[in-house]
């Protein structure tokens, strides 16, 4: 277990990596050091063949209360521009492996945006989502307006980004912002179980599914269907695809090698 001060990383034998944000004194606020650490960690996990799925969490109490507001007190436009923090988020966007966010407590501002970088969001009943930047004379800057729009539609998005209100896990679930709601004590274990299930499948199939689903969101239906068809066809050239089908007929568990 690598245990830096603010970000913990654990890679299990089953191919599941757990990334845990750890700044409890600031409600896991994402300061620059933390965003840089997240970026480096996701780059590393992207290229580590032993990793097949990733759980990101803030632990039992809070996911992340957003960007560190202290970073904003005196910042100027050019300083904000020159930080180029979009590069940090891009490492997560570019990660080909499925990411599951396990969210208990607050996921606000950049914290909500971080959760939306995941592919699946498991929320504990205590989870509270929101984009409160407007209350600071700001607006979301890491995808809040656009990722919410695509996940929950215009009118729910406008409600959240213009009012800055927090919503609970059940309401977020009704809006389509989370995948599942569980008891708080089960959030991380449930996310880990899901991640383990995904890690047991063919990594090529899993990564193709992730890529096509994410890319397809921004394409025309015809283009997205063609992309899906091509990805489906490509899988027939993998040993894993033959292994999966043979294992089914031989009534045994498949042994996927990622080839
Ligand atoms: N930043 C810094 N410190 C924070 C913090 C934050 N976001 N959230 C909480 N803390 C600190 C508090 O200052 C307090 O510190 P001490 O006073 O103990 O020193 C400690 O954490 C505990 O906070 P509270 O006493 O307030 O705890 P409560 O449980 O009462 O309330 C809360 C928890 C999360 C509801 C509350 O702290 C809160 O409202 N926090 C602020 C939430 C917020 O406004 N988040 C949005 C931040 S703006 C960008 C991309 C993205 C972004 C920006 C740029 N680019 C690509 C350029 C993102 C922007 C944002 O997220």
Short mmCIF file of C-alpha atoms and ligand atoms in Angstrom, two decimals:
data_model
loop_
_atom_site.label_atom_id
_atom_site.label_comp_id
_atom_site.label_asym_id
_atom_site.label_seq_id
_atom_site.Cartn_x
_atom_site.Cartn_y
_atom_site.Cartn_z
CA UNK A 1 0.00 0.00 0.00
CA UNK A 2 1.37 3.34 -1.07
CA UNK A 3 0.16 5.82 1.50
CA UNK A 4 1.02 9.39 0.66
CA UNK A 5 -0.26 12.09 2.92
CA UNK A 6 -3.30 12.99 0.88
CA UNK A 7 -3.86 10.14 -1.55
CA UNK A 8 -3.77 6.44 -0.75
CA UNK A 9 -3.41 3.77 -3.39
CA UNK A 10 -3.96 0.06 -2.89
CA UNK A 11 -3.80 -2.49 -5.71
CA UNK A 12 -5.45 -5.79 -4.83
CA UNK A 13 -4.49 -9.19 -6.25
CA UNK A 14 -7.84 -9.40 -8.08
CA UNK A 15 -6.95 -6.44 -10.31
CA UNK A 16 -8.93 -3.82 -8.38
CA UNK A 17 -7.17 -0.57 -7.49
CA UNK A 18 -8.52 1.60 -4.68
CA UNK A 19 -7.71 5.29 -4.75
CA UNK A 20 -8.63 7.10 -1.53
CA UNK A 21 -8.57 10.86 -1.06
CA UNK A 22 -7.41 11.70 2.43
CA UNK A 23 -7.60 15.33 3.56
CA UNK A 24 -10.17 14.98 6.33
CA UNK A 25 -9.27 18.32 7.93
CA UNK A 26 -10.46 20.11 4.76
CA UNK A 27 -13.35 17.77 3.88
CA UNK A 28 -11.12 16.24 1.18
CA UNK A 29 -10.99 19.57 -0.70
CA UNK A 30 -9.05 19.10 -3.92
CA UNK A 31 -6.05 21.40 -3.63
CA UNK A 32 -3.52 21.53 -6.44
CA UNK A 33 -1.25 18.94 -4.81
CA UNK A 34 -4.14 16.51 -4.55
CA UNK A 35 -5.27 17.06 -8.14
CA UNK A 36 -1.70 16.52 -9.32
CA UNK A 37 -1.44 13.34 -7.25
CA UNK A 38 -4.75 12.11 -8.66
CA UNK A 39 -3.52 12.81 -12.17
CA UNK A 40 -0.24 10.93 -11.67
CA UNK A 41 -2.04 8.03 -10.01
CA UNK A 42 -4.52 7.66 -12.86
CA UNK A 43 -1.73 7.80 -15.43
CA UNK A 44 0.04 5.02 -13.56
CA UNK A 45 -3.13 2.91 -13.21
CA UNK A 46 -3.92 3.37 -16.91
CA UNK A 47 -0.70 1.64 -17.95
CA UNK A 48 -0.46 -0.95 -15.18
CA UNK A 49 -1.59 -4.28 -16.70
CA UNK A 50 -2.28 -5.69 -13.24
CA UNK A 51 -5.09 -3.14 -12.80
CA UNK A 52 -8.43 -3.94 -14.41
CA UNK A 53 -10.83 -1.67 -12.57
CA UNK A 54 -10.58 1.26 -10.18
CA UNK A 55 -12.57 2.45 -7.17
CA UNK A 56 -12.20 6.07 -6.16
CA UNK A 57 -13.45 7.14 -2.75
CA UNK A 58 -13.04 9.76 -0.08
CA UNK A 59 -13.56 7.18 2.65
CA UNK A 60 -16.56 6.69 4.96
CA UNK A 61 -17.46 10.30 5.76
CA UNK A 62 -16.93 12.64 2.80
CA UNK A 63 -16.11 12.25 -0.87
CA UNK A 64 -14.74 15.74 -1.64
CA UNK A 65 -16.04 19.24 -0.82
CA UNK A 66 -14.75 20.67 -4.10
CA UNK A 67 -11.68 22.58 -5.13
CA UNK A 68 -9.74 24.06 -2.23
CA UNK A 69 -11.31 27.48 -1.85
CA UNK A 70 -8.04 28.79 -0.36
CA UNK A 71 -6.55 28.43 -3.85
CA UNK A 72 -9.07 31.03 -5.07
CA UNK A 73 -8.61 33.87 -2.61
CA UNK A 74 -6.07 35.90 -4.55
CA UNK A 75 -5.84 34.06 -7.88
CA UNK A 76 -5.98 36.16 -11.05
CA UNK A 77 -7.34 35.15 -14.43
CA UNK A 78 -3.90 34.55 -15.92
CA UNK A 79 -2.79 32.50 -12.91
CA UNK A 80 -5.91 30.35 -13.17
CA UNK A 81 -5.29 29.92 -16.90
CA UNK A 82 -1.60 29.08 -16.46
CA UNK A 83 -2.35 26.41 -13.86
CA UNK A 84 -3.82 24.34 -16.70
CA UNK A 85 -5.54 22.09 -14.21
CA UNK A 86 -7.61 20.66 -17.06
CA UNK A 87 -4.54 18.49 -17.74
CA UNK A 88 -4.95 16.87 -14.33
CA UNK A 89 -8.58 15.97 -14.99
CA UNK A 90 -7.68 14.72 -18.47
CA UNK A 91 -5.63 11.85 -16.98
CA UNK A 92 -8.84 10.56 -15.43
CA UNK A 93 -10.83 11.10 -18.64
CA UNK A 94 -8.16 9.21 -20.59
CA UNK A 95 -8.09 6.24 -18.21
CA UNK A 96 -9.32 3.27 -20.27
CA UNK A 97 -10.21 1.18 -17.21
CA UNK A 98 -13.63 1.36 -15.59
CA UNK A 99 -13.80 3.73 -12.64
CA UNK A 100 -16.34 3.39 -9.84
CA UNK A 101 -16.86 6.31 -7.47
CA UNK A 102 -17.87 5.25 -3.97
CA UNK A 103 -19.48 8.36 -2.50
CA UNK A 104 -20.40 8.94 1.14
CA UNK A 105 -21.11 12.43 2.43
CA UNK A 106 -20.41 15.57 0.45
CA UNK A 107 -19.51 15.49 -3.27
CA UNK A 108 -19.60 19.21 -4.04
CA UNK A 109 -18.26 21.39 -6.81
CA UNK A 110 -15.05 19.78 -8.05
CA UNK A 111 -15.98 16.77 -5.85
CA UNK A 112 -19.21 16.24 -7.75
CA UNK A 113 -17.28 16.78 -10.98
CA UNK A 114 -14.72 14.20 -9.88
CA UNK A 115 -17.50 11.68 -9.17
CA UNK A 116 -18.88 12.38 -12.66
CA UNK A 117 -15.50 11.42 -14.15
CA UNK A 118 -16.31 7.88 -12.97
CA UNK A 119 -18.25 5.36 -15.04
CA UNK A 120 -20.41 4.11 -12.18
CA UNK A 121 -21.36 6.05 -9.04
CA UNK A 122 -22.27 4.08 -5.92
CA UNK A 123 -23.73 6.46 -3.34
CA UNK A 124 -24.22 5.84 0.35
CA UNK A 125 -27.46 7.20 1.81
CA UNK A 126 -25.50 10.09 3.38
CA UNK A 127 -24.19 11.28 0.01
CA UNK A 128 -24.91 14.89 -0.85
CA UNK A 129 -24.23 16.17 -4.35
CA UNK A 130 -24.15 19.77 -5.48
CA UNK A 131 -22.46 22.43 -7.59
CA UNK A 132 -22.36 25.34 -5.12
CA UNK A 133 -19.81 27.44 -7.05
CA UNK A 134 -22.47 30.06 -7.81
CA UNK A 135 -22.54 30.91 -4.09
CA UNK A 136 -18.87 31.91 -4.37
CA UNK A 137 -19.42 34.17 -7.37
CA UNK A 138 -18.10 31.38 -9.56
CA UNK A 139 -19.37 28.63 -11.79
CA UNK A 140 -18.42 24.99 -12.31
CA UNK A 141 -15.11 24.70 -14.16
CA UNK A 142 -14.33 20.99 -14.46
CA UNK A 143 -17.36 19.78 -16.37
CA UNK A 144 -20.16 20.52 -13.89
CA UNK A 145 -22.44 22.25 -16.36
CA UNK A 146 -21.69 19.90 -19.26
CA UNK A 147 -21.41 16.49 -17.59
CA UNK A 148 -24.53 17.13 -15.53
CA UNK A 149 -26.36 18.25 -18.67
CA UNK A 150 -25.53 14.97 -20.37
CA UNK A 151 -26.32 12.88 -17.29
CA UNK A 152 -29.53 14.47 -16.00
CA UNK A 153 -30.75 16.91 -18.67
CA UNK A 154 -31.16 20.67 -18.85
CA UNK A 155 -33.79 21.39 -16.23
CA UNK A 156 -32.29 19.38 -13.38
CA UNK A 157 -28.83 20.72 -14.29
CA UNK A 158 -30.01 24.33 -14.24
CA UNK A 159 -31.66 23.71 -10.88
CA UNK A 160 -28.38 22.48 -9.38
CA UNK A 161 -25.91 24.90 -10.99
CA UNK A 162 -28.06 28.02 -10.59
CA UNK A 163 -29.33 27.36 -7.06
CA UNK A 164 -26.20 25.73 -5.67
CA UNK A 165 -28.51 23.46 -3.65
CA UNK A 166 -27.35 20.10 -2.33
CA UNK A 167 -29.33 16.97 -3.12
CA UNK A 168 -29.32 13.68 -1.25
CA UNK A 169 -28.47 10.26 -2.62
CA UNK A 170 -32.06 9.21 -3.31
CA UNK A 171 -32.85 12.41 -5.20
CA UNK A 172 -29.58 12.12 -7.13
CA UNK A 173 -30.59 8.56 -8.00
CA UNK A 174 -34.00 9.70 -9.23
CA UNK A 175 -32.28 12.32 -11.41
CA UNK A 176 -29.89 9.75 -12.87
CA UNK A 177 -26.78 11.20 -11.26
CA UNK A 178 -25.89 8.00 -9.41
CA UNK A 179 -25.99 4.34 -10.38
CA UNK A 180 -27.00 2.80 -7.06
CA UNK A 181 -27.77 3.84 -3.49
CA UNK A 182 -26.67 1.62 -0.61
CA UNK A 183 -26.31 1.89 3.17
CA UNK A 184 -23.30 4.03 4.08
CA UNK A 185 -21.41 1.16 5.66
CA UNK A 186 -21.70 -0.80 2.41
CA UNK A 187 -20.68 1.90 -0.07
CA UNK A 188 -17.02 1.02 -0.39
CA UNK A 189 -17.48 -2.75 -0.05
CA UNK A 190 -20.24 -2.71 -2.68
CA UNK A 191 -18.10 -0.62 -5.04
CA UNK A 192 -15.22 -3.05 -4.50
CA UNK A 193 -17.47 -6.04 -5.25
CA UNK A 194 -18.65 -4.42 -8.47
CA UNK A 195 -15.07 -3.57 -9.39
CA UNK A 196 -14.01 -7.17 -8.69
CA UNK A 197 -16.77 -8.51 -10.93
CA UNK A 198 -15.68 -6.18 -13.73
CA UNK A 199 -12.03 -7.09 -13.15
CA UNK A 200 -12.90 -10.76 -13.66
CA UNK A 201 -14.12 -10.10 -17.22
CA UNK A 202 -11.99 -9.73 -20.35
CA UNK A 203 -10.18 -6.41 -19.98
CA UNK A 204 -10.37 -5.82 -23.73
CA UNK A 205 -14.14 -6.26 -23.79
CA UNK A 206 -14.52 -4.09 -20.70
CA UNK A 207 -12.36 -1.29 -22.10
CA UNK A 208 -14.14 -1.36 -25.45
CA UNK A 209 -17.48 -1.09 -23.68
CA UNK A 210 -16.27 1.90 -21.68
CA UNK A 211 -14.77 3.63 -24.72
CA UNK A 212 -17.78 3.13 -26.97
CA UNK A 213 -20.29 4.15 -24.32
CA UNK A 214 -18.42 7.35 -23.45
CA UNK A 215 -17.60 8.35 -27.02
CA UNK A 216 -21.06 7.48 -28.26
CA UNK A 217 -22.63 10.13 -26.01
CA UNK A 218 -21.28 12.89 -28.22
CA UNK A 219 -21.80 11.27 -31.62
CA UNK A 220 -24.78 10.99 -33.91
CA UNK A 221 -26.78 7.79 -33.32
CA UNK A 222 -25.68 6.36 -36.67
CA UNK A 223 -22.02 7.16 -35.97
CA UNK A 224 -22.23 5.74 -32.46
CA UNK A 225 -23.93 2.56 -33.67
CA UNK A 226 -21.21 2.10 -36.29
CA UNK A 227 -18.56 2.61 -33.60
CA UNK A 228 -20.29 0.01 -31.42
CA UNK A 229 -20.50 -2.46 -34.32
CA UNK A 230 -16.79 -2.05 -35.15
CA UNK A 231 -15.76 -2.50 -31.54
CA UNK A 232 -17.98 -5.59 -31.31
CA UNK A 233 -16.31 -7.02 -34.43
CA UNK A 234 -12.80 -6.28 -33.14
CA UNK A 235 -13.47 -8.44 -30.08
CA UNK A 236 -13.77 -11.52 -32.34
CA UNK A 237 -10.04 -11.28 -32.90
CA UNK A 238 -9.26 -11.77 -29.19
CA UNK A 239 -8.39 -14.98 -27.36
CA UNK A 240 -10.60 -13.78 -24.54
CA UNK A 241 -13.69 -13.82 -26.76
CA UNK A 242 -13.06 -17.46 -27.76
CA UNK A 243 -12.29 -18.31 -24.13
CA UNK A 244 -15.57 -16.74 -22.95
CA UNK A 245 -17.67 -18.64 -25.48
CA UNK A 246 -15.81 -21.95 -24.97
CA UNK A 247 -16.08 -21.66 -21.18
CA UNK A 248 -19.83 -21.17 -21.52
CA UNK A 249 -20.26 -24.43 -23.47
CA UNK A 250 -17.77 -26.31 -21.28
CA UNK A 251 -19.71 -25.10 -18.22
CA UNK A 252 -16.64 -23.69 -16.48
CA UNK A 253 -15.40 -20.26 -15.39
CA UNK A 254 -13.50 -18.44 -18.13
CA UNK A 255 -9.87 -17.58 -17.65
CA UNK A 256 -9.36 -14.21 -19.33
CA UNK A 257 -5.80 -13.25 -20.13
CA UNK A 258 -6.37 -9.88 -21.76
CA UNK A 259 -5.21 -11.13 -25.16
N1 LIG B 1 -11.94 24.23 0.35
C1 LIG B 1 -11.17 24.48 1.43
N2 LIG B 1 -11.51 24.16 2.69
C2 LIG B 1 -12.71 23.57 2.87
C3 LIG B 1 -13.57 23.27 1.81
C4 LIG B 1 -13.15 23.64 0.49
N3 LIG B 1 -13.88 23.37 -0.63
N4 LIG B 1 -14.67 22.70 2.31
C5 LIG B 1 -14.49 22.62 3.63
N5 LIG B 1 -13.31 23.14 3.98
C6 LIG B 1 -12.72 23.27 5.32
C7 LIG B 1 -13.42 24.37 6.11
O1 LIG B 1 -12.87 25.64 5.81
C8 LIG B 1 -13.13 23.92 7.52
O2 LIG B 1 -11.81 24.28 7.84
P1 LIG B 1 -11.44 24.84 9.33
O3 LIG B 1 -12.34 25.99 9.56
O4 LIG B 1 -11.74 23.66 10.24
O5 LIG B 1 -10.00 25.18 9.23
C9 LIG B 1 -13.18 22.39 7.42
O6 LIG B 1 -12.98 22.08 6.06
C10 LIG B 1 -14.51 21.83 7.84
O7 LIG B 1 -15.53 22.52 7.12
P2 LIG B 1 -16.88 22.99 7.83
O8 LIG B 1 -16.64 23.42 9.24
O9 LIG B 1 -17.55 23.95 6.92
O10 LIG B 1 -17.66 21.58 7.87
P3 LIG B 1 -19.20 21.32 7.79
O11 LIG B 1 -19.36 19.85 7.98
O12 LIG B 1 -19.99 22.25 8.67
O13 LIG B 1 -19.63 21.68 6.27
C11 LIG B 1 -19.39 21.61 3.86
C12 LIG B 1 -19.11 20.91 5.21
C13 LIG B 1 -18.65 20.75 2.81
C14 LIG B 1 -20.87 21.64 3.55
C15 LIG B 1 -18.84 23.06 3.91
O14 LIG B 1 -17.52 23.03 4.39
C16 LIG B 1 -18.84 23.71 2.57
O15 LIG B 1 -19.86 24.26 2.12
N6 LIG B 1 -17.67 23.72 1.92
C17 LIG B 1 -17.49 24.41 0.65
C18 LIG B 1 -18.14 23.68 -0.47
C19 LIG B 1 -17.98 24.38 -1.79
O16 LIG B 1 -18.33 25.54 -1.96
N7 LIG B 1 -17.41 23.65 -2.75
C20 LIG B 1 -17.18 24.21 -4.09
C21 LIG B 1 -15.79 24.82 -4.15
S1 LIG B 1 -15.50 25.56 -5.73
C22 LIG B 1 -11.39 24.33 -12.06
C23 LIG B 1 -12.07 23.18 -11.94
C24 LIG B 1 -12.89 22.96 -10.85
C25 LIG B 1 -13.06 23.91 -9.91
C26 LIG B 1 -12.39 25.06 -10.03
C27 LIG B 1 -11.56 25.29 -11.12
N8 LIG B 1 -10.53 24.57 -13.19
C28 LIG B 1 -10.40 23.54 -14.22
C29 LIG B 1 -9.78 25.75 -13.35
C30 LIG B 1 -13.93 23.64 -8.78
C31 LIG B 1 -14.41 24.61 -7.98
C32 LIG B 1 -15.05 24.24 -6.72
O17 LIG B 1 -15.22 23.12 -6.36
#
